[in-house]
Short mmCIF file of C-alpha atoms and ligand atoms in Angstrom, two decimals:
data_model
loop_
_atom_site.label_atom_id
_atom_site.label_comp_id
_atom_site.label_asym_id
_atom_site.label_seq_id
_atom_site.Cartn_x
_atom_site.Cartn_y
_atom_site.Cartn_z
CA UNK A 1 -18.00 11.69 32.25
CA UNK A 2 -15.32 13.47 29.64
CA UNK A 3 -15.37 12.00 26.15
CA UNK A 4 -12.75 10.42 25.47
CA UNK A 5 -9.63 10.99 23.38
CA UNK A 6 -8.56 7.95 20.57
CA UNK A 7 -5.48 8.65 18.17
CA UNK A 8 -4.39 5.82 15.44
CA UNK A 9 -1.25 5.36 13.81
CA UNK A 10 -0.44 3.30 11.26
CA UNK A 11 2.65 1.27 9.70
CA UNK A 12 2.31 -0.44 5.74
CA UNK A 13 0.51 -0.84 3.28
CA UNK A 14 -2.71 1.31 1.87
CA UNK A 15 -4.97 -1.69 2.67
CA UNK A 16 -3.99 -0.86 6.35
CA UNK A 17 -4.59 3.43 5.51
CA UNK A 18 -8.29 2.13 4.43
CA UNK A 19 -8.14 -0.15 7.31
CA UNK A 20 -7.90 2.90 10.21
CA UNK A 21 -10.33 5.10 7.84
CA UNK A 22 -12.65 2.54 9.31
CA UNK A 23 -11.86 1.60 12.65
CA UNK A 24 -11.75 5.59 13.07
CA UNK A 25 -15.04 5.95 12.03
CA UNK A 26 -15.78 2.79 14.52
CA UNK A 27 -14.62 4.36 17.17
CA UNK A 28 -16.39 7.92 17.11
CA UNK A 29 -19.75 6.48 15.97
CA UNK A 30 -18.81 4.49 19.79
CA UNK A 31 -18.59 7.99 21.86
CA UNK A 32 -14.51 8.51 21.62
CA UNK A 33 -13.32 11.83 20.15
CA UNK A 34 -10.60 11.64 17.38
CA UNK A 35 -7.63 13.40 17.57
CA UNK A 36 -4.28 13.89 16.53
CA UNK A 37 -0.90 12.60 18.64
CA UNK A 38 -1.53 11.87 22.65
CA UNK A 39 -4.62 10.39 23.86
CA UNK A 40 -6.27 7.86 25.59
CA UNK A 41 -6.33 5.11 23.38
CA UNK A 42 -3.68 4.99 21.50
CA UNK A 43 -4.53 2.83 18.28
CA UNK A 44 -1.79 0.87 16.31
CA UNK A 45 -2.13 -0.17 13.31
CA UNK A 46 0.67 -2.39 12.35
CA UNK A 47 1.91 -4.16 9.73
CA UNK A 48 5.06 -7.44 10.04
CA UNK A 49 6.21 -7.66 6.56
CA UNK A 50 9.56 -7.26 7.39
CA UNK A 51 12.13 -7.53 10.74
CA UNK A 52 12.49 -4.29 10.43
CA UNK A 53 8.41 -3.23 10.17
CA UNK A 54 7.82 -5.05 13.02
CA UNK A 55 10.40 -3.49 15.04
CA UNK A 56 9.19 -0.06 13.93
CA UNK A 57 5.32 -0.90 15.32
CA UNK A 58 7.10 -2.15 18.82
CA UNK A 59 9.06 1.22 19.13
CA UNK A 60 5.33 3.17 18.95
CA UNK A 61 3.47 0.83 20.89
CA UNK A 62 6.48 1.41 23.44
CA UNK A 63 6.39 5.60 22.91
CA UNK A 64 2.71 5.39 23.42
CA UNK A 65 3.02 3.61 26.58
CA UNK A 66 5.13 5.75 27.98
CA UNK A 67 3.57 8.48 27.50
CA UNK A 68 0.71 7.19 29.48
CA UNK A 69 -1.93 5.83 27.28
CA UNK A 70 -3.82 2.56 27.13
CA UNK A 71 -2.16 1.02 24.06
CA UNK A 72 -4.46 -0.78 21.57
CA UNK A 73 -2.48 -2.84 18.56
CA UNK A 74 -3.73 -4.84 16.40
CA UNK A 75 -3.49 -5.40 11.59
CA UNK A 76 -0.85 -7.87 10.83
CA UNK A 77 1.94 -7.97 13.57
CA UNK A 78 -0.59 -9.88 16.10
CA UNK A 79 -1.71 -11.97 13.94
CA UNK A 80 1.36 -13.60 13.71
CA UNK A 81 3.36 -13.15 17.24
CA UNK A 82 -0.48 -12.47 19.73
CA UNK A 83 1.85 -13.46 22.54
CA UNK A 84 5.37 -11.44 21.90
CA UNK A 85 2.46 -8.22 21.37
CA UNK A 86 0.91 -8.66 23.90
CA UNK A 87 4.33 -8.99 26.51
CA UNK A 88 5.10 -5.13 25.80
CA UNK A 89 4.18 -3.78 29.04
CA UNK A 90 1.43 -1.61 28.60
CA UNK A 91 -0.51 -2.67 26.37
CA UNK A 92 -4.86 -3.03 26.83
CA UNK A 93 -5.50 -4.65 23.62
CA UNK A 94 -4.81 -7.19 20.93
CA UNK A 95 -6.60 -7.89 18.32
CA UNK A 96 -5.20 -8.80 14.76
CA UNK A 97 -6.63 -8.39 11.05
CA UNK A 98 -10.70 -10.49 11.81
CA UNK A 99 -13.37 -8.53 12.75
CA UNK A 100 -12.06 -4.96 13.29
CA UNK A 101 -15.97 -4.06 13.55
CA UNK A 102 -15.82 -5.43 17.22
CA UNK A 103 -12.71 -2.92 17.81
CA UNK A 104 -14.24 -0.57 19.68
CA UNK A 105 -17.07 -2.83 21.77
CA UNK A 106 -13.21 -4.29 23.17
CA UNK A 107 -11.36 -1.86 24.38
CA UNK A 108 -14.73 -0.21 26.06
CA UNK A 109 -14.58 -3.49 27.54
CA UNK A 110 -11.32 -3.62 28.90
CA UNK A 111 -11.44 0.13 30.02
CA UNK A 112 -14.33 -1.24 32.11
CA UNK A 113 -12.85 -4.00 33.90
CA UNK A 114 -9.90 -2.44 33.57
CA UNK A 115 -7.38 -5.98 32.46
CA UNK A 116 -6.31 -6.60 29.35
CA UNK A 117 -7.59 -8.83 26.32
CA UNK A 118 -5.99 -10.28 23.69
CA UNK A 119 -8.18 -11.41 20.90
CA UNK A 120 -6.38 -12.58 17.32
CA UNK A 121 -8.62 -14.99 15.69
CA UNK A 122 -7.49 -17.85 13.71
CA UNK A 123 -7.79 -17.15 9.87
CA UNK A 124 -9.65 -20.58 8.29
CA UNK A 125 -9.85 -21.70 4.93
CA UNK A 126 -13.30 -20.33 3.83
CA UNK A 127 -13.03 -16.78 5.65
CA UNK A 128 -15.64 -14.49 4.34
CA UNK A 129 -14.77 -10.84 3.29
CA UNK A 130 -15.09 -8.29 6.32
CA UNK A 131 -17.15 -5.86 4.16
CA UNK A 132 -16.23 -2.50 6.76
CA UNK A 133 -16.77 0.59 4.76
CA UNK A 134 -15.86 4.23 4.97
CA UNK A 135 -17.02 6.95 5.08
CA UNK A 136 -15.21 9.65 4.88
CA UNK A 137 -11.33 8.41 4.15
CA UNK A 138 -7.86 10.58 5.44
CA UNK A 139 -7.01 11.27 2.14
CA UNK A 140 -7.45 13.39 -0.73
CA UNK A 141 -7.21 10.15 -2.15
CA UNK A 142 -9.83 7.43 -1.18
CA UNK A 143 -8.58 4.07 -0.69
CA UNK A 144 -11.23 0.95 -1.31
CA UNK A 145 -10.42 -1.57 -0.09
CA UNK A 146 -11.56 -4.56 -2.85
CA UNK A 147 -9.80 -7.58 -1.87
CA UNK A 148 -8.26 -9.05 1.39
CA UNK A 149 -5.77 -11.62 1.91
CA UNK A 150 -3.38 -13.93 -0.35
CA UNK A 151 -3.03 -18.04 -0.98
CA UNK A 152 -0.13 -17.54 -3.33
CA UNK A 153 2.94 -18.31 -0.49
CA UNK A 154 5.77 -16.24 -2.67
CA UNK A 155 8.74 -18.01 0.16
CA UNK A 156 9.89 -15.02 1.26
CA UNK A 157 6.61 -13.54 2.30
CA UNK A 158 5.04 -13.64 5.64
CA UNK A 159 1.71 -11.31 4.29
CA UNK A 160 -0.59 -14.73 3.32
CA UNK A 161 -0.15 -16.00 7.40
CA UNK A 162 -1.33 -12.56 8.97
CA UNK A 163 -3.87 -12.06 6.08
CA UNK A 164 -5.24 -15.34 5.71
CA UNK A 165 -7.20 -16.73 2.91
CA UNK A 166 -8.65 -14.11 -0.40
CA UNK A 167 -11.43 -13.63 -0.29
CA UNK A 168 -13.71 -10.40 -1.89
CA UNK A 169 -16.34 -7.25 -1.37
CA UNK A 170 -19.06 -7.76 -3.57
CA UNK A 171 -18.81 -5.55 -6.63
CA UNK A 172 -22.27 -4.31 -5.54
CA UNK A 173 -20.71 -3.47 -1.92
CA UNK A 174 -17.84 -2.36 -4.25
CA UNK A 175 -19.51 0.35 -6.29
CA UNK A 176 -22.18 1.83 -3.16
CA UNK A 177 -18.85 2.21 -1.44
CA UNK A 178 -17.75 4.33 -4.46
CA UNK A 179 -21.22 6.11 -5.25
CA UNK A 180 -21.04 7.20 -1.69
CA UNK A 181 -17.60 8.64 -1.72
CA UNK A 182 -17.90 10.52 -5.65
CA UNK A 183 -21.23 11.94 -3.61
CA UNK A 184 -18.89 13.12 -0.70
CA UNK A 185 -16.64 14.73 -3.11
CA UNK A 186 -13.58 12.28 -3.38
CA UNK A 187 -12.06 12.53 -7.42
CA UNK A 188 -10.00 9.67 -7.10
CA UNK A 189 -10.81 6.27 -5.86
CA UNK A 190 -7.87 3.70 -5.32
CA UNK A 191 -9.05 0.16 -5.35
CA UNK A 192 -6.82 -2.03 -2.81
CA UNK A 193 -6.52 -5.16 -1.30
CA UNK A 194 -3.65 -7.22 -0.62
CA UNK A 195 -3.92 -8.88 -4.11
CA UNK A 196 -6.04 -7.78 -5.82
CA UNK A 197 -5.25 -10.06 -8.68
CA UNK A 198 -7.34 -12.56 -7.21
CA UNK A 199 -10.50 -10.32 -6.20
CA UNK A 200 -13.69 -12.58 -7.19
CA UNK A 201 -11.60 -15.72 -7.04
CA UNK A 202 -9.53 -14.59 -10.45
CA UNK A 203 -10.07 -12.71 -13.57
CA UNK A 204 -13.01 -10.54 -12.37
CA UNK A 205 -10.55 -7.63 -11.68
CA UNK A 206 -11.03 -5.71 -15.52
CA UNK A 207 -15.01 -6.01 -14.93
CA UNK A 208 -14.94 -4.49 -11.91
CA UNK A 209 -13.23 -1.66 -12.64
CA UNK A 210 -15.25 -1.00 -15.36
CA UNK A 211 -17.74 -0.89 -13.55
CA UNK A 212 -16.25 1.58 -11.07
CA UNK A 213 -14.80 3.65 -14.32
CA UNK A 214 -18.65 4.75 -15.18
CA UNK A 215 -19.65 6.37 -11.93
CA UNK A 216 -20.68 9.52 -12.77
CA UNK A 217 -18.39 12.51 -11.00
CA UNK A 218 -15.60 9.95 -10.37
CA UNK A 219 -12.51 11.45 -12.85
CA UNK A 220 -9.83 9.44 -11.38
CA UNK A 221 -10.01 4.82 -10.96
CA UNK A 222 -6.21 4.38 -9.46
CA UNK A 223 -5.04 0.79 -9.38
CA UNK A 224 -2.69 -0.27 -6.62
CA UNK A 225 0.40 -3.46 -7.00
CA UNK A 226 -0.41 -5.99 -9.04
CA UNK A 227 1.34 -9.68 -9.25
CA UNK A 228 2.78 -9.09 -12.86
CA UNK A 229 1.14 -12.46 -14.09
CA UNK A 230 -1.76 -11.16 -13.33
CA UNK A 231 -1.69 -8.64 -15.66
CA UNK A 232 -4.19 -10.01 -18.72
CA UNK A 233 -5.03 -8.27 -22.45
CA UNK A 234 -8.48 -7.41 -20.01
CA UNK A 235 -6.78 -5.54 -17.30
CA UNK A 236 -4.35 -3.20 -19.92
CA UNK A 237 -6.95 -2.76 -21.90
CA UNK A 238 -8.65 -0.86 -18.83
CA UNK A 239 -6.01 1.32 -19.01
CA UNK A 240 -7.72 2.94 -22.27
CA UNK A 241 -10.78 3.87 -19.63
CA UNK A 242 -10.98 7.83 -19.84
CA UNK A 243 -10.57 7.89 -16.32
CA UNK A 244 -8.26 5.03 -15.42
CA UNK A 245 -4.55 6.41 -14.00
CA UNK A 246 -2.16 5.48 -16.66
CA UNK A 247 -0.23 4.16 -13.85
CA UNK A 248 0.57 0.37 -13.05
CA UNK A 249 2.83 -0.78 -9.67
CA UNK A 250 4.34 -4.56 -10.80
CA UNK A 251 6.49 -5.47 -7.97
CA UNK A 252 9.12 -7.36 -9.85
CA UNK A 253 11.67 -8.35 -6.90
CA UNK A 254 14.42 -9.59 -8.67
CA UNK A 255 15.98 -9.44 -12.32
CA UNK A 256 17.19 -13.35 -12.21
CA UNK A 257 15.33 -15.97 -13.34
CA UNK A 258 16.31 -17.76 -11.15
CA UNK A 259 15.91 -16.46 -8.44
CA UNK A 260 12.43 -15.67 -9.10
CA UNK A 261 11.77 -19.36 -9.20
CA UNK A 262 13.14 -19.21 -5.51
CA UNK A 263 11.32 -16.75 -5.16
CA UNK A 264 8.07 -18.83 -6.23
CA UNK A 265 7.15 -15.84 -7.91
CA UNK A 266 4.85 -17.22 -11.08
CA UNK A 267 6.19 -15.36 -13.91
CA UNK A 268 9.91 -15.02 -15.56
CA UNK A 269 11.65 -11.50 -16.59
CA UNK A 270 10.59 -12.26 -20.08
CA UNK A 271 6.77 -11.85 -18.80
CA UNK A 272 7.21 -9.02 -17.40
CA UNK A 273 9.02 -7.03 -20.20
CA UNK A 274 6.43 -8.27 -22.17
CA UNK A 275 3.34 -6.85 -20.04
CA UNK A 276 5.72 -4.01 -19.70
CA UNK A 277 5.49 -3.14 -23.44
CA UNK A 278 2.87 -3.49 -24.22
CA UNK A 279 1.27 -1.65 -21.18
CA UNK A 280 3.30 1.16 -22.78
CA UNK A 281 2.09 0.93 -26.34
CA UNK A 282 -1.68 1.67 -24.62
CA UNK A 283 -0.49 4.54 -22.24
CA UNK A 284 2.52 5.78 -23.45
CA UNK A 285 2.89 8.04 -20.68
CA UNK A 286 2.46 5.04 -18.19
CA UNK A 287 3.77 5.87 -14.52
CA UNK A 288 5.64 2.12 -13.71
CA UNK A 289 6.54 1.70 -10.84
CA UNK A 290 7.69 -1.64 -8.30
CA UNK A 291 9.29 -3.03 -5.64
CA UNK A 292 12.91 -4.88 -5.32
CA UNK A 293 14.42 -7.68 -3.05
CA UNK A 294 18.19 -7.45 -2.05
CA UNK A 295 19.75 -10.56 -0.81
CA UNK A 296 17.41 -13.11 -1.27
CA UNK A 297 18.75 -16.23 -0.34
CA UNK A 298 21.46 -17.99 -2.68
CA UNK A 299 21.37 -14.20 -5.09
CA UNK A 300 25.00 -13.73 -6.35
CA UNK A 301 26.60 -10.93 -7.65
CA UNK A 302 25.68 -11.67 -10.90
CA UNK A 303 21.79 -12.49 -10.26
CA UNK A 304 22.04 -8.77 -8.58
CA UNK A 305 23.16 -7.53 -11.02
CA UNK A 306 20.22 -8.63 -14.18
CA UNK A 307 17.82 -7.09 -11.19
CA UNK A 308 20.21 -3.81 -11.84
CA UNK A 309 19.49 -4.28 -15.49
CA UNK A 310 16.07 -5.45 -15.76
CA UNK A 311 15.50 -2.58 -13.71
CA UNK A 312 17.33 -0.26 -16.56
CA UNK A 313 15.26 -1.68 -19.19
CA UNK A 314 11.64 -1.62 -17.37
CA UNK A 315 12.66 1.93 -16.95
CA UNK A 316 10.56 2.16 -13.26
CA UNK A 317 9.30 5.73 -12.37
CA UNK A 318 9.04 4.44 -9.04
CA UNK A 319 12.01 1.82 -6.63
CA UNK A 320 10.64 0.30 -3.30
CA UNK A 321 13.67 -1.21 -2.57
CA UNK A 322 13.36 -3.90 0.40
CA UNK A 323 16.34 -5.62 2.23
CA UNK A 324 15.79 -9.20 2.48
CA UNK A 325 14.20 -9.94 5.82
CA UNK A 326 14.12 -13.42 7.30
CA UNK A 327 10.94 -14.08 8.45
CA UNK A 328 10.10 -16.67 10.43
CA UNK A 329 7.82 -19.52 9.44
CA UNK A 330 8.33 -18.96 5.42
CA UNK A 331 10.29 -21.04 3.73
CA UNK A 332 12.93 -19.11 2.59
CA UNK A 333 13.92 -18.49 6.04
CA UNK A 334 15.15 -22.66 5.62
CA UNK A 335 16.91 -21.77 2.60
CA UNK A 336 20.43 -21.86 2.59
CA UNK A 337 23.92 -19.18 0.94
CA UNK A 338 22.13 -16.92 3.28
CA UNK A 339 23.80 -13.14 1.89
CA UNK A 340 25.09 -12.21 4.20
CA UNK A 341 24.21 -8.45 6.30
CA UNK A 342 26.94 -6.35 4.53
CA UNK A 343 26.36 -7.22 1.03
CA UNK A 344 22.39 -6.86 0.99
CA UNK A 345 23.34 -2.90 2.75
CA UNK A 346 25.43 -2.40 -0.12
CA UNK A 347 23.17 -4.11 -2.93
CA UNK A 348 20.02 -2.27 -1.11
CA UNK A 349 21.47 1.22 -1.72
CA UNK A 350 22.29 0.33 -5.36
CA UNK A 351 18.92 -0.65 -6.03
CA UNK A 352 17.97 2.82 -4.06
CA UNK A 353 20.55 4.51 -5.61
CA UNK A 354 19.22 3.24 -9.34
CA UNK A 355 16.03 3.96 -8.69
CA UNK A 356 16.59 7.64 -7.57
CA UNK A 357 18.01 7.84 -11.12
CA UNK A 358 15.67 5.85 -13.34
CA UNK A 359 12.70 8.77 -10.84
CA UNK A 360 14.81 11.66 -12.21
CA UNK A 361 14.84 10.08 -16.05
CA UNK A 362 11.37 9.21 -16.25
CA UNK A 363 10.15 13.14 -14.40
CA UNK A 364 12.59 14.48 -17.16
CA UNK A 365 11.01 13.61 -19.92
CA UNK A 366 7.59 15.16 -18.55
CA UNK A 367 9.18 19.09 -18.23
CA UNK A 368 7.35 21.51 -20.45
CA UNK A 369 4.18 19.27 -20.79
CA UNK A 370 0.60 19.70 -18.78
CA UNK A 371 -0.43 16.87 -16.23
CA UNK A 372 -3.63 17.04 -14.01
CA UNK A 373 -2.28 17.30 -10.40
CA UNK A 374 -4.76 16.08 -7.83
CA UNK A 375 -4.55 18.91 -4.92
CA UNK A 376 -3.66 17.54 -1.25
CA UNK A 377 -5.16 19.05 1.42
CA UNK A 378 -1.42 19.81 3.46
CA UNK A 379 1.06 21.77 2.58
CA UNK A 380 4.46 21.28 1.94
CA UNK A 381 7.48 22.11 4.14
CA UNK A 382 8.47 25.06 2.55
CA UNK A 383 4.90 26.04 1.39
CA UNK A 384 4.28 24.36 -1.44
CA UNK A 385 1.11 22.28 -2.50
CA UNK A 386 1.52 19.00 -3.85
CA UNK A 387 0.11 16.18 -5.54
CA UNK A 388 -0.04 13.77 -7.74
CA UNK A 389 -0.07 12.97 -11.46
CA UNK A 390 -2.09 10.79 -13.02
CA UNK A 391 0.55 8.49 -13.89
CA UNK A 392 1.26 9.06 -9.71
CA UNK A 393 4.00 11.83 -10.17
CA UNK A 394 4.32 13.86 -7.37
CA UNK A 395 4.12 17.09 -8.24
CA UNK A 396 4.30 20.49 -6.40
CA UNK A 397 3.75 24.20 -7.04
CA UNK A 398 3.04 27.49 -5.42
CA UNK A 399 -0.92 28.37 -4.76
CA UNK A 400 -3.80 29.16 -3.22
CA UNK A 401 -5.93 27.38 -0.35
CA UNK A 402 -8.82 27.10 -2.84
CA UNK A 403 -6.97 25.04 -5.35
CA UNK A 404 -6.80 22.22 -2.48
CA UNK A 405 -8.80 19.09 -3.51
CA UNK A 406 -9.34 20.43 -6.67
CA UNK A 407 -8.26 18.67 -10.39
CA UNK A 408 -6.08 21.40 -11.48
CA UNK A 409 -3.37 21.70 -14.74
CA UNK A 410 0.10 21.95 -13.97
CA UNK A 411 2.89 22.94 -16.28
CA UNK A 412 5.89 20.89 -15.59
CA UNK A 413 8.93 23.04 -15.11
CA UNK A 414 12.16 21.01 -13.14
CA UNK A 415 12.62 17.51 -12.26
CA UNK A 416 14.14 16.20 -9.50
CA UNK A 417 14.35 12.47 -8.27
CA UNK A 418 11.24 12.12 -6.42
CA UNK A 419 9.66 15.02 -7.58
CA UNK A 420 8.11 17.53 -10.48
CA UNK A 421 7.71 21.26 -9.80
CA UNK A 422 5.97 23.70 -11.68
CA UNK A 423 3.34 26.07 -12.43
CA UNK A 424 -0.13 26.05 -12.15
CA UNK A 425 -1.79 26.82 -15.79
CA UNK A 426 -4.35 30.19 -16.20
N1 5AD B 501 11.70 -9.61 3.01
C1 5AD B 501 11.91 -8.25 2.43
N2 5AD B 501 10.83 -7.60 1.81
C2 5AD B 501 9.80 -8.00 1.29
N3 5AD B 501 8.35 -8.20 0.74
C3 5AD B 501 8.18 -8.81 1.49
N4 5AD B 501 8.16 -10.01 1.97
C4 5AD B 501 9.36 -9.70 1.79
C5 5AD B 501 10.94 -9.72 3.04
N5 5AD B 501 10.60 -11.47 3.63
C6 5AD B 501 8.22 -6.96 0.43
C7 5AD B 501 8.32 -7.29 -1.48
C8 5AD B 501 6.80 -6.93 -1.35
C9 5AD B 501 6.55 -6.19 -0.48
C10 5AD B 501 5.38 -5.41 -0.09
O1 5AD B 501 7.16 -6.07 0.67
O2 5AD B 501 8.98 -6.49 -2.09
O3 5AD B 501 6.50 -6.69 -2.66
FE1 SF4 B 502 1.76 -4.48 6.17
FE2 SF4 B 502 1.50 -6.76 4.31
FE3 SF4 B 502 0.08 -6.27 6.32
FE4 SF4 B 502 0.47 -4.83 4.37
S1 SF4 B 502 -0.60 -7.21 4.70
S2 SF4 B 502 0.41 -4.14 6.60
S3 SF4 B 502 2.58 -4.32 3.84
S4 SF4 B 502 2.02 -7.41 5.75
#
């Protein structure tokens, strides 16, 4: 029998990219041939954070089925809506976020039996971390999942239902995986998770960062999204370590204390700004990125103006804007004073526009200076090479293929709203 082919599509966050990396390697080990695009089996690793993310996944599932693939749906979306997913025609296997290591076997079983399998395990209270080490991540930057799940239940958020309670990878396993990645030539490791401030039960993240930073040959460590209230002085101190990137992603969500309270967030604007000031003191070039939700139930024009003004005050280097999305089962879904669609759209477009302005302001301050860039493998459409600086600015520049995968110096010459361009330093 010819080898079965499998391809992967990933939606959502960095954790999902890590999970797909793991799945790719496990399918390979079971004898599948991994290809791009059309394949016998298409695995779709889904996201359900907003209704639009779920809708995009549904479209991808239908498109793959139409092209004749056997479709495997996994990740957050089936975890919260297994029935809905299994009713989409052409779906062969439905699994959630648990027991990822079993997925290739489930697929082989479904192929053999010629009938669909739905196997979504509900979360349990003392769920253990499923250690799913990855050897050859897909990107120049290697994502490493150190934690999964969240018990905070912000009122708008479906993620705790999808990812389950917080659980952590052991420090030994994190270090072992990181060491292996460094030996394989990866220069940057991104520590990811659903809510990594909860690592080791909470408070254990700075120690872990410090341990990973001591690995010989590791040039960069980046820390992905952190809840503002988890940013302790010890964590800010980590920004002093020579290989820790001067970049924090702190989701602000709203600039109105009243809305933050209704969202169930555990910080107010004053605390947020205090953290920002302290971090900038330690890391003056800090890249500060954030998420904003526009149009949360009850958000008035005055609340929204506060969000815009805090965005300016914090001088974010990049903003991810979300339109509030009603997720059935969350507390906010039952709140009164829903903001009309039209108003949400108007507000989110203002957040996007201001975000771009702030990015451009941040980028302009880099012009004329030298930055270190980790060069990615893929060229841009216009033929330029590209990569990220330590402070998470996308930098594009001309250069030869032999620069790919290396960390090089680039002099920034021009600033735009999404990236900067420059020339490699000789
Ligand atoms: N509606 C809109 N945005 C949301 N996010 C999470 N839940 C929702 C929702 N119901 C956004 C938050 C979070 C990011 C990952 O997704 O900004 O930080
Ligand atoms: Fe999407 Fe959140 Fe799940 Fe990531 S954890 S895939 S962002 S729903």
